CSV table of C-alpha atoms in Angstrom, one decimal:
chain,number,residue,atom,x,y,z
A,193,UNK,CA,0.0,0.0,0.0
A,194,UNK,CA,1.5,3.3,-1.1
A,195,UNK,CA,1.9,5.8,1.8
A,196,UNK,CA,0.3,9.1,1.7
A,197,UNK,CA,2.7,12.1,2.0
A,198,UNK,CA,3.3,13.6,5.4
A,199,UNK,CA,0.7,16.2,6.3
A,200,UNK,CA,1.1,19.2,8.4
A,201,UNK,CA,-0.4,17.9,11.7
A,202,UNK,CA,-0.2,21.4,13.3
A,203,UNK,CA,-2.6,22.9,10.9
A,204,UNK,CA,-6.1,23.4,12.3
A,205,UNK,CA,-8.8,20.9,11.4
A,206,UNK,CA,-11.5,23.3,10.3
A,207,UNK,CA,-14.3,22.1,8.1
A,208,UNK,CA,-17.0,24.5,6.8
A,209,UNK,CA,-20.5,24.5,8.2
A,210,UNK,CA,-22.7,21.7,7.1
A,211,UNK,CA,-25.5,21.8,4.5
A,212,UNK,CA,-28.5,21.5,6.7
A,213,UNK,CA,-30.9,22.8,4.0
A,214,UNK,CA,-29.8,20.1,1.6
A,215,UNK,CA,-30.4,17.5,4.3
A,216,UNK,CA,-34.0,18.6,4.5
A,217,UNK,CA,-34.8,19.4,0.8
A,218,UNK,CA,-32.6,16.6,-0.7
A,219,UNK,CA,-30.6,19.2,-2.4
A,220,UNK,CA,-33.3,21.5,-3.8
A,221,UNK,CA,-32.3,25.2,-3.2
A,222,UNK,CA,-32.3,28.7,-4.4
A,223,UNK,CA,-28.9,30.4,-4.0
A,224,UNK,CA,-28.9,34.1,-3.2
A,225,UNK,CA,-25.2,34.4,-2.5
A,226,UNK,CA,-25.4,35.0,1.3
A,227,UNK,CA,-28.7,33.2,1.8
A,228,UNK,CA,-30.1,30.0,0.5
A,229,UNK,CA,-33.8,28.9,0.7
A,230,UNK,CA,-36.3,26.4,-0.6
A,231,UNK,CA,-40.1,26.5,-0.6
A,232,UNK,CA,-42.7,23.8,-0.3
A,233,UNK,CA,-46.4,23.3,0.6
A,234,UNK,CA,-47.5,20.6,3.1
A,235,UNK,CA,-49.6,18.7,2.5
A,236,UNK,CA,-49.8,19.3,-1.3
A,237,UNK,CA,-53.5,18.4,-1.2
A,238,UNK,CA,-56.0,19.8,1.2
A,239,UNK,CA,-59.8,20.1,1.7
A,240,UNK,CA,-61.7,23.3,1.8
A,241,UNK,CA,-61.7,24.7,5.4
A,242,UNK,CA,-58.7,22.5,6.2
A,243,UNK,CA,-55.4,24.1,7.3
A,244,UNK,CA,-52.1,23.4,5.5
A,245,UNK,CA,-48.8,25.2,5.4
A,246,UNK,CA,-46.3,27.1,3.2
A,247,UNK,CA,-42.9,25.9,4.4
A,248,UNK,CA,-39.7,27.9,3.8
A,249,UNK,CA,-36.3,26.5,4.7
A,250,UNK,CA,-33.7,29.3,5.3
A,251,UNK,CA,-29.9,28.8,5.4
A,252,UNK,CA,-27.6,31.6,6.5
A,253,UNK,CA,-24.3,31.3,4.5
A,254,UNK,CA,-22.3,33.8,6.5
A,255,UNK,CA,-20.8,34.5,9.9
A,256,UNK,CA,-23.1,37.5,10.7
A,257,UNK,CA,-26.8,37.9,11.6
A,258,UNK,CA,-29.0,38.1,8.5
A,259,UNK,CA,-32.3,39.9,8.4
A,260,UNK,CA,-34.8,38.0,6.2
A,261,UNK,CA,-38.2,39.1,4.9
A,262,UNK,CA,-40.6,36.5,3.5
A,263,UNK,CA,-43.7,37.7,1.7
A,264,UNK,CA,-46.4,35.4,0.3
A,265,UNK,CA,-48.7,36.0,-2.6
A,266,UNK,CA,-51.9,33.9,-2.6
A,267,UNK,CA,-54.2,33.1,-5.5
A,268,UNK,CA,-57.4,35.0,-5.9
A,269,UNK,CA,-58.8,32.9,-8.8
A,270,UNK,CA,-58.6,29.3,-9.9
A,271,UNK,CA,-57.5,28.1,-13.3
A,272,UNK,CA,-61.1,28.6,-14.7
A,273,UNK,CA,-61.3,32.2,-13.4
A,274,UNK,CA,-63.6,31.4,-10.4
A,275,UNK,CA,-63.0,33.3,-7.2
A,276,UNK,CA,-60.6,31.7,-4.7
A,277,UNK,CA,-60.4,32.7,-1.1
A,278,UNK,CA,-57.1,31.6,0.4
A,279,UNK,CA,-56.3,33.0,3.8
A,280,UNK,CA,-53.2,33.3,6.0
A,281,UNK,CA,-52.9,35.1,9.4
A,282,UNK,CA,-49.8,37.0,8.3
A,283,UNK,CA,-48.6,37.1,4.6
A,284,UNK,CA,-45.3,38.9,5.4
A,285,UNK,CA,-42.8,37.8,8.1
A,286,UNK,CA,-39.5,39.4,9.1
A,287,UNK,CA,-37.0,37.5,11.2
A,288,UNK,CA,-33.3,37.4,11.9
A,289,UNK,CA,-31.1,34.4,11.3
A,290,UNK,CA,-28.1,34.1,13.6
A,291,UNK,CA,-24.6,33.5,12.1
A,292,UNK,CA,-24.7,30.3,10.1
A,293,UNK,CA,-28.2,29.4,11.4
A,294,UNK,CA,-30.6,27.2,9.5
A,295,UNK,CA,-34.3,27.0,10.2
A,296,UNK,CA,-37.9,26.5,8.9
A,297,UNK,CA,-40.6,29.1,8.7
A,298,UNK,CA,-44.1,27.7,8.7
A,299,UNK,CA,-46.9,30.0,7.3
A,300,UNK,CA,-50.5,28.5,7.8
A,301,UNK,CA,-52.9,28.6,4.9
A,302,UNK,CA,-56.6,27.8,4.5
A,303,UNK,CA,-59.1,27.8,1.6
A,304,UNK,CA,-62.6,29.1,2.3
A,305,UNK,CA,-65.8,28.8,0.3
A,306,UNK,CA,-66.6,29.8,-2.4
A,307,UNK,CA,-63.2,28.4,-3.5
A,308,UNK,CA,-63.7,25.4,-5.7
A,309,UNK,CA,-61.8,22.1,-5.7
A,310,UNK,CA,-59.0,22.2,-8.3
A,311,UNK,CA,-55.4,21.5,-9.1
A,312,UNK,CA,-52.3,23.5,-9.0
A,313,UNK,CA,-53.3,26.6,-7.2
A,314,UNK,CA,-50.1,28.8,-7.3
A,315,UNK,CA,-48.5,30.3,-4.2
A,316,UNK,CA,-45.5,32.6,-4.5
A,317,UNK,CA,-43.0,33.5,-1.9
A,318,UNK,CA,-40.6,36.4,-2.2
A,319,UNK,CA,-37.5,36.2,0.0
A,320,UNK,CA,-35.2,39.1,0.6
A,321,UNK,CA,-32.4,39.6,3.0
A,322,UNK,CA,-29.8,42.0,4.4
A,323,UNK,CA,-26.6,41.2,6.2
A,324,UNK,CA,-23.4,43.0,7.3
A,325,UNK,CA,-20.9,44.4,4.7
A,326,UNK,CA,-18.0,42.4,6.1
A,327,UNK,CA,-19.8,39.0,6.3
A,328,UNK,CA,-17.5,36.0,5.7
A,329,UNK,CA,-18.9,32.8,4.2
A,330,UNK,CA,-19.0,29.8,6.5
A,331,UNK,CA,-20.6,27.5,3.9
A,332,UNK,CA,-19.6,26.8,0.3
A,333,UNK,CA,-22.0,27.9,-2.5
A,334,UNK,CA,-23.3,24.3,-2.9
A,335,UNK,CA,-24.1,24.2,0.8
A,336,UNK,CA,-21.4,21.8,1.8
A,337,UNK,CA,-21.2,18.4,3.4
A,338,UNK,CA,-24.2,16.9,5.3
A,339,UNK,CA,-24.8,17.6,9.0
A,340,UNK,CA,-24.2,15.2,11.8
A,341,UNK,CA,-26.0,17.1,14.5
A,342,UNK,CA,-29.6,18.5,14.2
A,343,UNK,CA,-32.2,20.0,16.6
A,344,UNK,CA,-34.9,17.7,15.2
A,345,UNK,CA,-35.5,14.0,15.6
A,346,UNK,CA,-34.9,11.5,12.8
A,347,UNK,CA,-38.6,11.0,12.5
A,348,UNK,CA,-39.3,14.8,12.2
A,349,UNK,CA,-36.5,15.1,9.7
A,350,UNK,CA,-38.1,12.4,7.6
A,351,UNK,CA,-41.5,14.2,7.8
A,352,UNK,CA,-39.7,17.4,6.5
A,353,UNK,CA,-38.0,15.4,3.7
A,354,UNK,CA,-41.4,14.2,2.5
A,355,UNK,CA,-42.4,17.7,1.6
A,356,UNK,CA,-42.0,18.4,-2.1
A,357,UNK,CA,-39.7,21.5,-2.0
A,358,UNK,CA,-39.6,23.6,-5.1
A,359,UNK,CA,-37.0,25.9,-6.7
A,360,UNK,CA,-39.2,27.0,-9.6
A,361,UNK,CA,-38.4,30.7,-10.2
A,362,UNK,CA,-41.2,33.1,-11.1
A,363,UNK,CA,-40.5,35.4,-14.0
A,364,UNK,CA,-36.8,34.5,-13.8
A,365,UNK,CA,-36.5,36.2,-10.5
A,366,UNK,CA,-34.0,34.7,-8.0
A,367,UNK,CA,-36.1,36.1,-5.1
A,368,UNK,CA,-39.6,34.8,-6.0
A,369,UNK,CA,-40.4,31.1,-6.1
A,370,UNK,CA,-43.7,29.4,-7.0
A,371,UNK,CA,-45.2,26.2,-5.6
A,372,UNK,CA,-48.7,24.8,-6.0
A,373,UNK,CA,-51.4,22.9,-4.0
A,374,UNK,CA,-54.5,21.0,-4.9
A,375,UNK,CA,-57.9,21.2,-3.3
A,376,UNK,CA,-59.8,17.9,-3.1
A,377,UNK,CA,-63.6,17.8,-3.6
A,378,UNK,CA,-64.5,17.7,0.1
A,379,UNK,CA,-65.6,20.4,2.5
A,380,UNK,CA,-64.7,20.4,6.2
A,381,UNK,CA,-67.9,21.7,8.0
A,382,UNK,CA,-66.1,24.1,10.3
A,383,UNK,CA,-62.9,25.9,9.5
A,384,UNK,CA,-60.3,25.8,12.4
A,385,UNK,CA,-58.7,28.9,13.8
A,386,UNK,CA,-55.3,29.3,12.2
A,387,UNK,CA,-52.2,29.6,14.4
A,388,UNK,CA,-49.7,32.4,13.8
A,389,UNK,CA,-46.7,31.7,11.6
A,390,UNK,CA,-43.8,30.1,13.5
A,391,UNK,CA,-40.1,29.7,13.0
A,392,UNK,CA,-38.1,26.7,14.2
A,393,UNK,CA,-34.3,26.6,14.3
A,394,UNK,CA,-32.8,23.4,12.9
A,395,UNK,CA,-29.1,24.2,13.4
A,396,UNK,CA,-27.0,26.9,15.0
A,397,UNK,CA,-23.3,27.6,15.2
A,398,UNK,CA,-23.2,26.2,18.7
A,399,UNK,CA,-23.5,22.8,17.1
A,400,UNK,CA,-20.2,23.3,15.1
A,401,UNK,CA,-17.8,22.0,17.9
A,402,UNK,CA,-19.7,18.7,18.0
A,403,UNK,CA,-19.7,18.6,14.1
A,404,UNK,CA,-15.9,19.0,14.2
A,405,UNK,CA,-15.5,16.4,16.9
A,406,UNK,CA,-17.5,13.9,14.9
A,407,UNK,CA,-15.7,14.7,11.7
A,408,UNK,CA,-12.3,14.3,13.4
A,409,UNK,CA,-13.4,10.9,14.6
A,410,UNK,CA,-13.5,9.7,11.0
A,411,UNK,CA,-10.0,10.8,10.1
A,412,UNK,CA,-8.6,7.3,9.9
A,413,UNK,CA,-11.3,6.1,7.6
A,414,UNK,CA,-11.0,9.2,5.5
A,415,UNK,CA,-7.2,8.8,5.2
A,416,UNK,CA,-7.8,5.2,4.0
A,417,UNK,CA,-10.3,6.3,1.4
A,418,UNK,CA,-8.0,9.0,0.3
A,419,UNK,CA,-5.4,6.4,-0.8
A,420,UNK,CA,-6.7,5.3,-4.2
A,421,UNK,CA,-4.1,2.5,-4.5
A,422,UNK,CA,-6.4,0.2,-2.5
A,423,UNK,CA,-9.5,1.0,-4.5
A,424,UNK,CA,-8.8,1.8,-8.2
A,425,UNK,CA,-9.3,5.0,-10.1
A,426,UNK,CA,-12.3,7.2,-9.5
A,427,UNK,CA,-12.2,8.4,-13.2
A,428,UNK,CA,-15.0,6.3,-14.8
A,429,UNK,CA,-17.6,7.3,-12.2
A,430,UNK,CA,-16.4,10.9,-12.1
A,431,UNK,CA,-16.7,11.1,-15.9
A,432,UNK,CA,-20.3,10.0,-15.8
A,433,UNK,CA,-21.0,12.5,-13.0
A,434,UNK,CA,-19.4,15.3,-14.9
A,435,UNK,CA,-21.6,14.6,-18.0
A,436,UNK,CA,-24.7,14.5,-15.9
A,437,UNK,CA,-24.0,17.5,-13.6
A,438,UNK,CA,-23.0,19.9,-16.4
A,439,UNK,CA,-25.9,18.8,-18.6
A,440,UNK,CA,-28.3,19.4,-15.7
A,441,UNK,CA,-27.0,23.0,-15.7
A,442,UNK,CA,-27.8,23.5,-19.4
A,443,UNK,CA,-24.1,23.1,-20.5
A,444,UNK,CA,-23.9,19.7,-22.2
A,445,UNK,CA,-20.3,18.6,-22.9
A,446,UNK,CA,-18.5,17.1,-25.8
A,447,UNK,CA,-17.1,13.7,-24.8
A,448,UNK,CA,-13.5,15.0,-24.8
A,449,UNK,CA,-14.6,18.0,-22.6
A,450,UNK,CA,-16.1,15.6,-20.1
A,451,UNK,CA,-13.0,13.4,-20.2
A,452,UNK,CA,-10.7,16.4,-19.5
A,453,UNK,CA,-12.7,17.7,-16.6
A,454,UNK,CA,-13.0,14.2,-15.1
A,455,UNK,CA,-9.3,13.8,-15.5
A,456,UNK,CA,-8.3,16.9,-13.5
A,457,UNK,CA,-10.9,16.0,-10.9
A,458,UNK,CA,-9.5,12.5,-10.6
A,459,UNK,CA,-6.0,13.8,-10.5
A,460,UNK,CA,-6.9,15.9,-7.4
A,461,UNK,CA,-8.0,12.9,-5.3
A,462,UNK,CA,-6.0,10.1,-6.8
A,463,UNK,CA,-2.6,11.5,-7.8
A,464,UNK,CA,-2.0,15.0,-6.5
A,465,UNK,CA,-1.7,13.9,-2.8
A,466,UNK,CA,1.5,12.0,-3.9
A,467,UNK,CA,2.7,14.3,-6.7
A,468,UNK,CA,2.0,17.8,-5.5
A,469,UNK,CA,4.3,18.7,-2.7
A,470,UNK,CA,2.4,21.8,-1.8
A,471,UNK,CA,-0.8,20.0,-1.0
A,472,UNK,CA,-1.7,19.0,2.6
A,473,UNK,CA,-4.8,16.8,1.9
A,474,UNK,CA,-6.2,17.4,5.4
A,475,UNK,CA,-6.6,21.1,4.5
A,476,UNK,CA,-8.4,20.4,1.2
A,477,UNK,CA,-12.2,20.9,0.9
A,478,UNK,CA,-12.7,17.4,-0.5
A,479,UNK,CA,-10.9,15.7,2.4
A,480,UNK,CA,-12.6,17.8,5.1
A,481,UNK,CA,-15.9,17.1,3.4
A,482,UNK,CA,-15.1,13.4,3.3
A,483,UNK,CA,-14.7,13.4,7.1
A,484,UNK,CA,-18.0,15.1,7.4
A,485,UNK,CA,-19.8,12.7,5.0
A,486,UNK,CA,-18.5,9.7,7.0
A,487,UNK,CA,-19.5,11.3,10.3
A,488,UNK,CA,-23.0,11.9,8.9
A,489,UNK,CA,-23.3,8.3,7.6
A,490,UNK,CA,-20.6,5.9,9.0
A,491,UNK,CA,-22.0,3.1,6.8
A,492,UNK,CA,-20.5,4.9,3.7
A,493,UNK,CA,-17.1,3.7,4.7
A,494,UNK,CA,-18.2,0.4,3.1
A,495,UNK,CA,-19.4,2.1,-0.1
A,496,UNK,CA,-17.5,2.3,-3.3
A,497,UNK,CA,-14.8,5.0,-3.0
A,498,UNK,CA,-15.6,6.5,-6.4
A,499,UNK,CA,-19.3,6.6,-5.6
A,500,UNK,CA,-18.6,8.7,-2.5
A,501,UNK,CA,-16.7,11.3,-4.5
A,502,UNK,CA,-19.1,11.3,-7.4
A,503,UNK,CA,-22.3,11.4,-5.4
A,504,UNK,CA,-21.4,13.1,-2.1
A,505,UNK,CA,-18.4,15.3,-2.8
A,506,UNK,CA,-18.6,16.3,-6.4
A,507,UNK,CA,-18.6,20.0,-5.8
A,508,UNK,CA,-15.8,19.8,-3.2
A,509,UNK,CA,-13.6,17.9,-5.7
A,510,UNK,CA,-14.5,20.3,-8.5
A,511,UNK,CA,-13.6,23.3,-6.3
A,512,UNK,CA,-10.1,21.9,-5.6
A,513,UNK,CA,-9.7,20.9,-9.3
A,514,UNK,CA,-10.3,24.5,-10.3
A,515,UNK,CA,-7.7,25.8,-7.8
A,516,UNK,CA,-5.1,23.1,-8.6
A,517,UNK,CA,-5.9,23.5,-12.3
A,518,UNK,CA,-4.7,27.1,-12.3
A,519,UNK,CA,-1.4,25.9,-10.7
A,520,UNK,CA,-1.1,23.1,-13.3
A,521,UNK,CA,-1.4,25.4,-16.3
A,522,UNK,CA,0.2,28.6,-15.1
A,523,UNK,CA,3.7,27.5,-16.1
A,524,UNK,CA,2.5,26.5,-19.6
A,525,UNK,CA,0.7,29.7,-20.7
A,526,UNK,CA,1.8,33.4,-21.0
A,527,UNK,CA,-1.5,34.8,-19.7
A,528,UNK,CA,-1.9,36.2,-16.2
A,529,UNK,CA,-4.2,33.8,-14.3
A,530,UNK,CA,-5.0,36.0,-11.3
A,531,UNK,CA,-4.1,36.1,-7.7
A,532,UNK,CA,-4.8,33.3,-5.2
A,533,UNK,CA,-7.8,35.4,-3.9
A,534,UNK,CA,-9.1,35.9,-7.4
A,535,UNK,CA,-8.8,32.2,-8.2
A,536,UNK,CA,-10.8,31.3,-5.0
A,537,UNK,CA,-13.5,33.8,-6.0
A,538,UNK,CA,-13.7,32.3,-9.4
A,539,UNK,CA,-13.9,28.8,-8.0
A,540,UNK,CA,-16.7,29.8,-5.7
A,541,UNK,CA,-18.5,31.4,-8.7
A,542,UNK,CA,-18.3,28.2,-10.6
A,543,UNK,CA,-19.6,26.2,-7.6
A,544,UNK,CA,-22.4,28.7,-7.1
A,545,UNK,CA,-23.4,28.2,-10.8
A,546,UNK,CA,-23.4,24.4,-10.3
A,547,UNK,CA,-25.7,25.0,-7.3
A,548,UNK,CA,-28.1,26.9,-9.5
A,549,UNK,CA,-27.0,30.5,-9.4
A,550,UNK,CA,-26.4,32.4,-12.6
A,551,UNK,CA,-26.1,31.2,-16.2
A,552,UNK,CA,-23.7,28.9,-18.1
A,553,UNK,CA,-20.4,30.3,-19.2
A,554,UNK,CA,-17.9,28.5,-21.5
A,555,UNK,CA,-15.1,29.8,-19.3
A,556,UNK,CA,-16.3,27.6,-16.5
A,557,UNK,CA,-15.4,24.4,-18.4
A,558,UNK,CA,-12.3,25.5,-20.2
A,559,UNK,CA,-10.5,27.7,-17.7
A,560,UNK,CA,-8.8,26.0,-16.0
A,561,UNK,CA,-10.6,22.6,-15.9
A,562,UNK,CA,-10.3,21.4,-19.5
A,563,UNK,CA,-6.8,22.8,-20.0
A,564,UNK,CA,-5.6,21.3,-16.8
A,565,UNK,CA,-7.3,18.0,-17.7
A,566,UNK,CA,-5.4,18.0,-21.0
A,567,UNK,CA,-2.1,18.5,-19.1
A,568,UNK,CA,-2.7,15.6,-16.7
A,569,UNK,CA,-4.3,13.3,-19.2
A,570,UNK,CA,-1.3,11.0,-19.5
A,571,UNK,CA,-1.1,10.6,-15.7
A,572,UNK,CA,-4.8,9.8,-15.3
A,573,UNK,CA,-5.4,6.9,-17.7
A,574,UNK,CA,-8.5,4.7,-17.5
A,575,UNK,CA,-6.6,1.9,-19.2
A,576,UNK,CA,-3.0,1.4,-20.4
A,577,UNK,CA,-4.4,1.1,-23.9
A,578,UNK,CA,-5.7,4.7,-23.8
A,579,UNK,CA,-4.2,6.7,-26.6
A,580,UNK,CA,-3.3,10.3,-25.6
A,581,UNK,CA,-4.2,11.5,-29.1
A,582,UNK,CA,-7.8,10.8,-28.4
A,583,UNK,CA,-8.3,13.7,-26.0
A,584,UNK,CA,-6.3,16.1,-28.2
A,585,UNK,CA,-8.3,15.3,-31.3
A,586,UNK,CA,-11.5,15.3,-29.4
A,587,UNK,CA,-10.8,18.7,-27.9
A,588,UNK,CA,-10.0,20.1,-31.4
A,589,UNK,CA,-13.3,18.9,-32.5
A,590,UNK,CA,-15.1,20.3,-29.5
A,591,UNK,CA,-13.5,23.7,-29.9
A,592,UNK,CA,-14.6,23.9,-33.6
A,593,UNK,CA,-18.2,23.6,-32.3
A,594,UNK,CA,-17.7,26.1,-29.4
A,595,UNK,CA,-15.7,28.8,-31.2
A,596,UNK,CA,-18.8,30.1,-33.0
A,597,UNK,CA,-20.2,31.2,-29.7
A,598,UNK,CA,-17.0,32.6,-28.4
A,599,UNK,CA,-16.3,36.3,-27.8
A,600,UNK,CA,-14.2,38.5,-25.5
A,601,UNK,CA,-12.5,36.6,-22.7
A,602,UNK,CA,-13.6,33.2,-24.2
A,603,UNK,CA,-11.6,33.9,-27.3
A,604,UNK,CA,-8.5,34.3,-25.2
A,605,UNK,CA,-9.2,31.1,-23.4
A,606,UNK,CA,-9.5,29.2,-26.7
A,607,UNK,CA,-6.2,30.7,-27.8
A,608,UNK,CA,-4.6,29.4,-24.6
A,609,UNK,CA,-6.0,26.0,-25.2
A,610,UNK,CA,-4.8,26.0,-28.8
A,611,UNK,CA,-1.3,26.7,-27.5
A,612,UNK,CA,-1.5,23.8,-25.1
A,613,UNK,CA,-2.9,21.5,-27.8
A,614,UNK,CA,0.0,22.4,-30.1
A,615,UNK,CA,2.6,21.6,-27.4
A,616,UNK,CA,0.9,18.3,-26.7
A,617,UNK,CA,1.0,17.4,-30.5
A,618,UNK,CA,4.7,18.2,-30.7
A,619,UNK,CA,5.4,16.1,-27.7
A,620,UNK,CA,3.5,13.1,-29.0
A,621,UNK,CA,5.3,13.4,-32.4
A,622,UNK,CA,8.7,13.7,-30.8
A,623,UNK,CA,7.9,10.6,-28.7
A,624,UNK,CA,6.7,8.8,-31.8
A,625,UNK,CA,3.3,8.1,-30.3
A,626,UNK,CA,1.0,6.9,-33.1
A,627,UNK,CA,-2.6,8.1,-33.4
A,628,UNK,CA,-3.5,4.4,-33.6
């Protein structure tokens, strides 16, 4: 078994705050930079004169108190134009989330006569927030690793997870989300008195010391999983995940593009711990996240290693691949690739996009991911029979299709890639590597 490089034991073990919202909504979220939320209605079907709830999960992403205002717009007509009387005690709520806090706001609803039974009555919630100017992020844009400590029982958590949370934007607004409910053809004789809206905290920063303790308890298992020599390459499963994740964000990839991105991601977890002297794996986001994932579900230690990275730590590996990717290519190109701080901001922007914020940008796949993947392609090989010309020729083909849409900064990126492709071709010819 190959030994992992010596790590800096004196460095502080400091994982980011966990993704409590994701644990409740199974990943559904609206990302508003310093606040994340999701919206659902429970139950989705009610009777006339029966109470039900609009449920908003709120996750503070920063280390300062955040003032949140939630306003609800209720339907006044059904789909046929008939009058609808949907009531709530208080359609607008203002509350303050403490640093890093995650909680649930419940806003009671009821349909009164003459409202008719029907399907897909729309309810909109507008969420706005305000926080301090010097707020520091305590969670990554994708929300982070799952929590190990919550203020709710497993039974209550399952009840929350059964709610169908939505992230359907209304009129392309990042602040306004729509969900729907159905009214069954039955009338409750007497309407109950509705309670006032209520807020319930699910997680506060006081839980973080316990989260760290539990994550640290999984260090030995995480170190074992970090050593790919005992498990085989994560490349095949990461490549599939890359294709699926980018397609889900409306940026489908050419096969060579997907291969290159998967290769730099695989390099980060399989090869870089041994080959990159500057890396202390216990300070990387993917390793810290691995400890948290194992703390949240210890049974995952028996799961397939590649499955853990592809399904539970994809964004953490992608983040580190972006940062390391800049290091890999900076000695090969003449362009200024930015300061370490600018690279971190860029990596966070890409991860935020993967989490649903913003629109697709070709730069996100090419700089530095695809270029770095090209440079490590011969190190990360799925089989010994893999021909290095395949990714070079494939990227040439992909660029011909992409260049029509390129302008501004993207043109510069393609020029950088073309320079790297030429260098690779010269190297292959000098080494007499046949195209096969």
